[in-house]
XYZ file of C-alpha atoms in Angstrom:
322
model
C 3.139 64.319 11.507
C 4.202 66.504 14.504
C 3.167 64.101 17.383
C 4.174 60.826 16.477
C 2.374 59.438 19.185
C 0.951 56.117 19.854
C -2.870 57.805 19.819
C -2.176 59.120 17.062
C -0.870 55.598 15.049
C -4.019 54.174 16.823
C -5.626 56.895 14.810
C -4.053 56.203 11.486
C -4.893 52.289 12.268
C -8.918 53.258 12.341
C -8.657 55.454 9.266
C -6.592 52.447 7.466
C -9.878 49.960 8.395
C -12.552 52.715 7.071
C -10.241 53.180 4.120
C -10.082 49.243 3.527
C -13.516 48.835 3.852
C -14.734 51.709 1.193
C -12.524 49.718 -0.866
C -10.456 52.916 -1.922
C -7.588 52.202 -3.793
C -3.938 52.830 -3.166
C -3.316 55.699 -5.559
C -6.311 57.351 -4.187
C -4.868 56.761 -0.256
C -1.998 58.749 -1.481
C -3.579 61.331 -2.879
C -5.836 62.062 -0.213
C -3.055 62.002 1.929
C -0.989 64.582 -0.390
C -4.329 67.010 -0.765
C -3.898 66.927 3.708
C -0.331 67.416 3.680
C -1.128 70.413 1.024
C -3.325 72.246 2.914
C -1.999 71.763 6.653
C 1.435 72.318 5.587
C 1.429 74.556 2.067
C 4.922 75.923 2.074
C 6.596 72.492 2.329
C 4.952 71.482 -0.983
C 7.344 72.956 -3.706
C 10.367 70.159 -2.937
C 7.602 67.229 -1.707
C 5.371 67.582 -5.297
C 6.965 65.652 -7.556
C 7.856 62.904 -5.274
C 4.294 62.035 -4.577
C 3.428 62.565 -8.022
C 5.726 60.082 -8.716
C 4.306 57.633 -5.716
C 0.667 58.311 -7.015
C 1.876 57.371 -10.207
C 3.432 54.259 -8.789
C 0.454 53.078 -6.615
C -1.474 53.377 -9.815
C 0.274 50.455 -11.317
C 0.542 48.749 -7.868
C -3.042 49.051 -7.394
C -3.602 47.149 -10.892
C -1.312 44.805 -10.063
C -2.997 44.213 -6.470
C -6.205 43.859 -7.560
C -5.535 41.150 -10.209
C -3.276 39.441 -7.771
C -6.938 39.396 -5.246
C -9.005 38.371 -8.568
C -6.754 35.408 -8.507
C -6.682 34.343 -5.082
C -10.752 34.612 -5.355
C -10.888 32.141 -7.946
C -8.549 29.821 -6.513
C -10.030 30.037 -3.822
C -13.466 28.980 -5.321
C -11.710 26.545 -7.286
C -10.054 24.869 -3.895
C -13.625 24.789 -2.914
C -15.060 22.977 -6.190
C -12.265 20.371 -5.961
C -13.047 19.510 -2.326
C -16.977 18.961 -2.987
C -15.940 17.215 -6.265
C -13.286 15.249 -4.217
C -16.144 14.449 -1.694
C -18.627 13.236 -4.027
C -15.822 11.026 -5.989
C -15.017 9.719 -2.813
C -18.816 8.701 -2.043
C -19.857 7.589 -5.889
C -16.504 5.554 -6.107
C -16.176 3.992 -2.638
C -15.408 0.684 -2.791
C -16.485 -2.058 -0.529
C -13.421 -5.036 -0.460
C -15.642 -8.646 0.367
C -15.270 -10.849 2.895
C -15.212 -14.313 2.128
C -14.256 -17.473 3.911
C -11.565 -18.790 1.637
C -10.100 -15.448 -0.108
C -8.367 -12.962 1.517
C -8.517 -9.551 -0.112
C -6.485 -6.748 0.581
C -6.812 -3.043 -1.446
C -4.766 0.110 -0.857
C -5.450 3.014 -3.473
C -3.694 6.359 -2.250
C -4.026 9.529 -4.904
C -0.688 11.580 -5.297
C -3.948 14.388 -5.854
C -6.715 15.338 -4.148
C -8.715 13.062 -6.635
C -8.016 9.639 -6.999
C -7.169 8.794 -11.075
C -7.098 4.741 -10.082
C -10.887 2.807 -9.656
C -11.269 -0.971 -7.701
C -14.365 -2.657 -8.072
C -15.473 -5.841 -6.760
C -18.154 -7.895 -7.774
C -19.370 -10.429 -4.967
C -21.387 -13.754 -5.691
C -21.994 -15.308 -2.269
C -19.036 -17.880 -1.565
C -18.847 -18.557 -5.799
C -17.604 -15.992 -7.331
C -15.580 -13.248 -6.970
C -14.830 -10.397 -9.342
C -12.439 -7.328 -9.412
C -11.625 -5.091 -12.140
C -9.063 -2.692 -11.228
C -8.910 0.693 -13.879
C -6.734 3.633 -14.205
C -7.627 6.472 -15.880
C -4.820 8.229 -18.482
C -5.298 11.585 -17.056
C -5.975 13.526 -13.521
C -8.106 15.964 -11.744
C -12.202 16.013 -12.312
C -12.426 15.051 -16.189
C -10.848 11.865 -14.789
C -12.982 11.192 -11.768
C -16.659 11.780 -14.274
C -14.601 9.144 -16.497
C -14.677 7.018 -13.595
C -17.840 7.564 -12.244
C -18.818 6.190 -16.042
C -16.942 2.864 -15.874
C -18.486 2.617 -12.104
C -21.921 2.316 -13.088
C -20.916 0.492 -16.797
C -19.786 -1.859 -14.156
C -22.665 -2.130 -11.800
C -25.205 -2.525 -15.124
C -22.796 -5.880 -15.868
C -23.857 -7.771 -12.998
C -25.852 -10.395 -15.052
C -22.604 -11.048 -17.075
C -19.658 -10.233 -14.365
C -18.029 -13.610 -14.758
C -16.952 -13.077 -18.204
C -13.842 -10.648 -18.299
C -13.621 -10.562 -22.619
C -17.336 -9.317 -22.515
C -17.308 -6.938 -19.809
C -13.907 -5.256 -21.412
C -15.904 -5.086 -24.457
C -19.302 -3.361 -22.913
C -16.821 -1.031 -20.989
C -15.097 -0.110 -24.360
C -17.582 0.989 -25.833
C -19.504 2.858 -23.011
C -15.764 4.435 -22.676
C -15.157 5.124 -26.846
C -19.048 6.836 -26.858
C -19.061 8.941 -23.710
C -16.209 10.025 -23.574
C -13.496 13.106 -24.808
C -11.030 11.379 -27.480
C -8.088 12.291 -25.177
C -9.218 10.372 -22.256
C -8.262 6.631 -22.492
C -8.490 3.946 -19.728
C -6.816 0.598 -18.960
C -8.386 -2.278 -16.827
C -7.380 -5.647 -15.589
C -10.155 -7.987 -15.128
C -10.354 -10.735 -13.164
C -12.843 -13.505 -12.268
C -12.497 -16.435 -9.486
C -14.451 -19.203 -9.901
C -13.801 -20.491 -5.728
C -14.978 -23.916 -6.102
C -13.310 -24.509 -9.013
C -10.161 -22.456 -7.905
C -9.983 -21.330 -11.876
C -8.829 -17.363 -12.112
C -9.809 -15.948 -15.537
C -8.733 -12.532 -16.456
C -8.371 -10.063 -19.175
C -6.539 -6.974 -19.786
C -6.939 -3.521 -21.696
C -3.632 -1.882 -22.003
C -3.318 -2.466 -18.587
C -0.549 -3.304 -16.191
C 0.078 -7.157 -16.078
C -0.921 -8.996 -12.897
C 1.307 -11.247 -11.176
C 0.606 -15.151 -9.716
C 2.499 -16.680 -7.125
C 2.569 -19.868 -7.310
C 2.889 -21.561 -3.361
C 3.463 -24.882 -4.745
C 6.443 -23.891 -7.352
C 7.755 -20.968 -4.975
C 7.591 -18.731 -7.911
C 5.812 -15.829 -9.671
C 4.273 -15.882 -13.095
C 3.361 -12.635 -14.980
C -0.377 -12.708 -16.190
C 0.562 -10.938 -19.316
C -3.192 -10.318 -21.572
C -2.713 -8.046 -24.679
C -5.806 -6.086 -25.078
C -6.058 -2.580 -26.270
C -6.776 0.968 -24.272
C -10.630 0.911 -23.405
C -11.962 3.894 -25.338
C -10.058 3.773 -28.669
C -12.053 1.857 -30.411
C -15.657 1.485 -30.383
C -15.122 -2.188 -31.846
C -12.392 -3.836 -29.829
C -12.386 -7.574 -29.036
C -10.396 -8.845 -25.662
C -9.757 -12.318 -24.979
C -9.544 -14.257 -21.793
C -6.952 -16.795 -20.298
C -7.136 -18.739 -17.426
C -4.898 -20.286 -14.369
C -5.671 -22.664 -11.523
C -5.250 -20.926 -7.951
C -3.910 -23.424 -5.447
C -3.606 -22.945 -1.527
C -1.656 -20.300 -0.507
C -1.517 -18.849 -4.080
C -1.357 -15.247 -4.361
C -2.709 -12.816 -7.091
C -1.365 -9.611 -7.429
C -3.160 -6.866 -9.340
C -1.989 -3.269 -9.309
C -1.672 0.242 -11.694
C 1.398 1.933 -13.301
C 2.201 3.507 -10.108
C 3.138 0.689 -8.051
C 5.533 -0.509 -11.030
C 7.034 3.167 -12.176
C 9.928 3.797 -10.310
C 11.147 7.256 -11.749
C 13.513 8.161 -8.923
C 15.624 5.167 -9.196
C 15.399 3.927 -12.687
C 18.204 1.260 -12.272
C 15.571 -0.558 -9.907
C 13.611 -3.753 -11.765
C 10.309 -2.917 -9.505
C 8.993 -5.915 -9.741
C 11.999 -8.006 -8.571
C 11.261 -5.200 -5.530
C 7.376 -6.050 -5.671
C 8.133 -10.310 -6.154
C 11.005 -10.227 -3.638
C 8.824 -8.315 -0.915
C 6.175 -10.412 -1.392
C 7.646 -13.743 -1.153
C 9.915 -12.749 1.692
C 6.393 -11.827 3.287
C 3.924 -14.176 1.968
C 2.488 -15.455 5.349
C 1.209 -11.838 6.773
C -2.346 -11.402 5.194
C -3.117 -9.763 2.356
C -4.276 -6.014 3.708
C -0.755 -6.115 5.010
C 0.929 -7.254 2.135
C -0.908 -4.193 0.326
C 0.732 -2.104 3.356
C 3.802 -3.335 3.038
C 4.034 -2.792 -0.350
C 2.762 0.796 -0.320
C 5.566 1.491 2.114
C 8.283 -0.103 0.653
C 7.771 1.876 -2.453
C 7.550 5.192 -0.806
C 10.500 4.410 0.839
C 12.664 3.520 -2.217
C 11.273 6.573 -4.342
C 12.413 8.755 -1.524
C 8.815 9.260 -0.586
C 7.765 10.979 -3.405
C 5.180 8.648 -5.336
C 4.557 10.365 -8.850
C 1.197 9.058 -9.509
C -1.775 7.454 -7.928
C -0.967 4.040 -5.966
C -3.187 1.223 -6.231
C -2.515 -2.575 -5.436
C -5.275 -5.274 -4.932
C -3.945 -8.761 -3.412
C -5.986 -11.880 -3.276
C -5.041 -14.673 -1.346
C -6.388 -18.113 -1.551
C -6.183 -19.963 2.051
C -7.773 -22.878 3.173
C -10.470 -24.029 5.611
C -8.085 -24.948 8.487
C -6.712 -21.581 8.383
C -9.922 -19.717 9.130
């Protein structure tokens, strides 16, 4: 207090560290430094007392106030920590693996506005025959969401004997969904199954959104409306199935509410944006249709997606192409 010299802040520094690391609290840093001040200089106490009463008193409250505000930053921190091994494990269990097949091209892009993805893609593959894709979103976020989805994955993968009927694998998934899971956690799905040699697309829907078709041949798209209701309401829920024929160059269009929801410019129709991209774009494959479309919509919400993005394309193309 007499030699403010830089051996002496060194000094203070050290003491700070030993202080820090006994874990003594603030009130008690001042009062040990009052007690020094006390004894070394005794006559300047008088005027100086109440003043560091007052500080003690205020470090008291401080110190309270710190040490909840560390509590806090502990458990976030162990919380950051849970959500990135629960975000690596979702991302592992729900990985999903887009085919390749001679006369389909599939494209997928599914982008979380989280760290855990509330949309699910899942692809069923039968050789050059069949192909199926059932593409879910999950009415709710963060890891009660992802262990919903890690149920419909595997109700899935026990449906492979049955995969090419979209009414009946709704209907399994329901009621996997309406059993094993909390009553405030609902899911939608689109189903679809192509029969290739046949070209015939069936599909079904639970509460989800509606798929579009372009049709090459009539330059124009059709909305693949299915009413269905919200997989895990009811236990006993039946769907039903429709079908179209895909032709050369034909496009099917399958995507979540967040592709379609445009809430920072409401005036938009966003799918006239989705149809008019597409068709204005319809010859680049369909991975970069998917791109394309992911970008466009950033771009028009002022890069701020509100919920997860997911958008699978199929594209019928012929021999000659490949």
């Amino acid at each position: 207090m007499v030699n403010q010299t830089e051996r002496n802040l060194y000094i203070a520094q050290n003491f700070t560290r030993q202080l820090i690391q006994k874990n003594i609290s603030p009130e008690d840093v001042i009062s040990i430094h009052k007690n020094a001040v006390e004894q070394i200089f005794p006559n300047q106490m008088n005027e100086s007392q109440p003043a560091y009463d007052f500080l003690i008193e205020v470090m008291v409250h401080y110190g309270m106030a710190h040490r909840e505000h560390q509590s806090l930053l502990q458990k976030q921190a162990e919380y950051e920590m849970e959500m990135k091994i629960a975000t690596n494990i979702q991302k592992t269990l729900l990985k999903t693996y887009v085919p390749n097949m001679q006369n389909i091209d599939i494209g997928m892009i599914s982008v979380p506005i989280r760290k855990m993805n509330g949309d699910y893609v899942h692809f069923f593959h039968d050789g050059e025959e069949y192909l199926s894709v059932a593409v879910t979103d999950v009415v709710g976020k963060g890891v009660p969401a992802a262990l919903c989805m890690s149920m419909v994955k595997y109700g899935l993968e026990t449906l492979v004997y049955a995969y090419k009927d979209p009414s009946y694998v709704l209907e399994v998934i329901n009621r996997v969904i309406e059993k094993g899971v909390d009553d405030s956690m609902f899911v939608s799905m689109f189903y679809g199954c192509l029969d290739v040699e046949q070209n015939i697309f069936s599909y079904a829907s639970a509460g989800h959104e509606p798929a579009l078709h372009y049709s090459a041949k009539n330059d124009q798209f059709f909305t693949l409306e299915a009413k269905g209701l919200l997989l895990g309401v009811l236990s006993e829920t039946n769907y039903t199935f429709h079908e179209i024929v895909l032709e050369e160059n034909d496009l099917i269009i399958m995507m979540t509410d967040g592709v379609t929801e445009f809430r920072v410019k409401e005036e938009l129709n966003s799918r006239e944006v989705i149809t008019t991209l597409i068709k204005e774009n319809r010859h680049l494959s369909a991975q970069q249709l998917c791109q394309l479309l992911y970008k466009e919509i950033e771009r028009v919400q002022n890069f701020k997606l509100f919920d997860d993005f997911t958008v699978v394309i199929l594209k019928k193309i012929g021999l000659s192409l490949n």
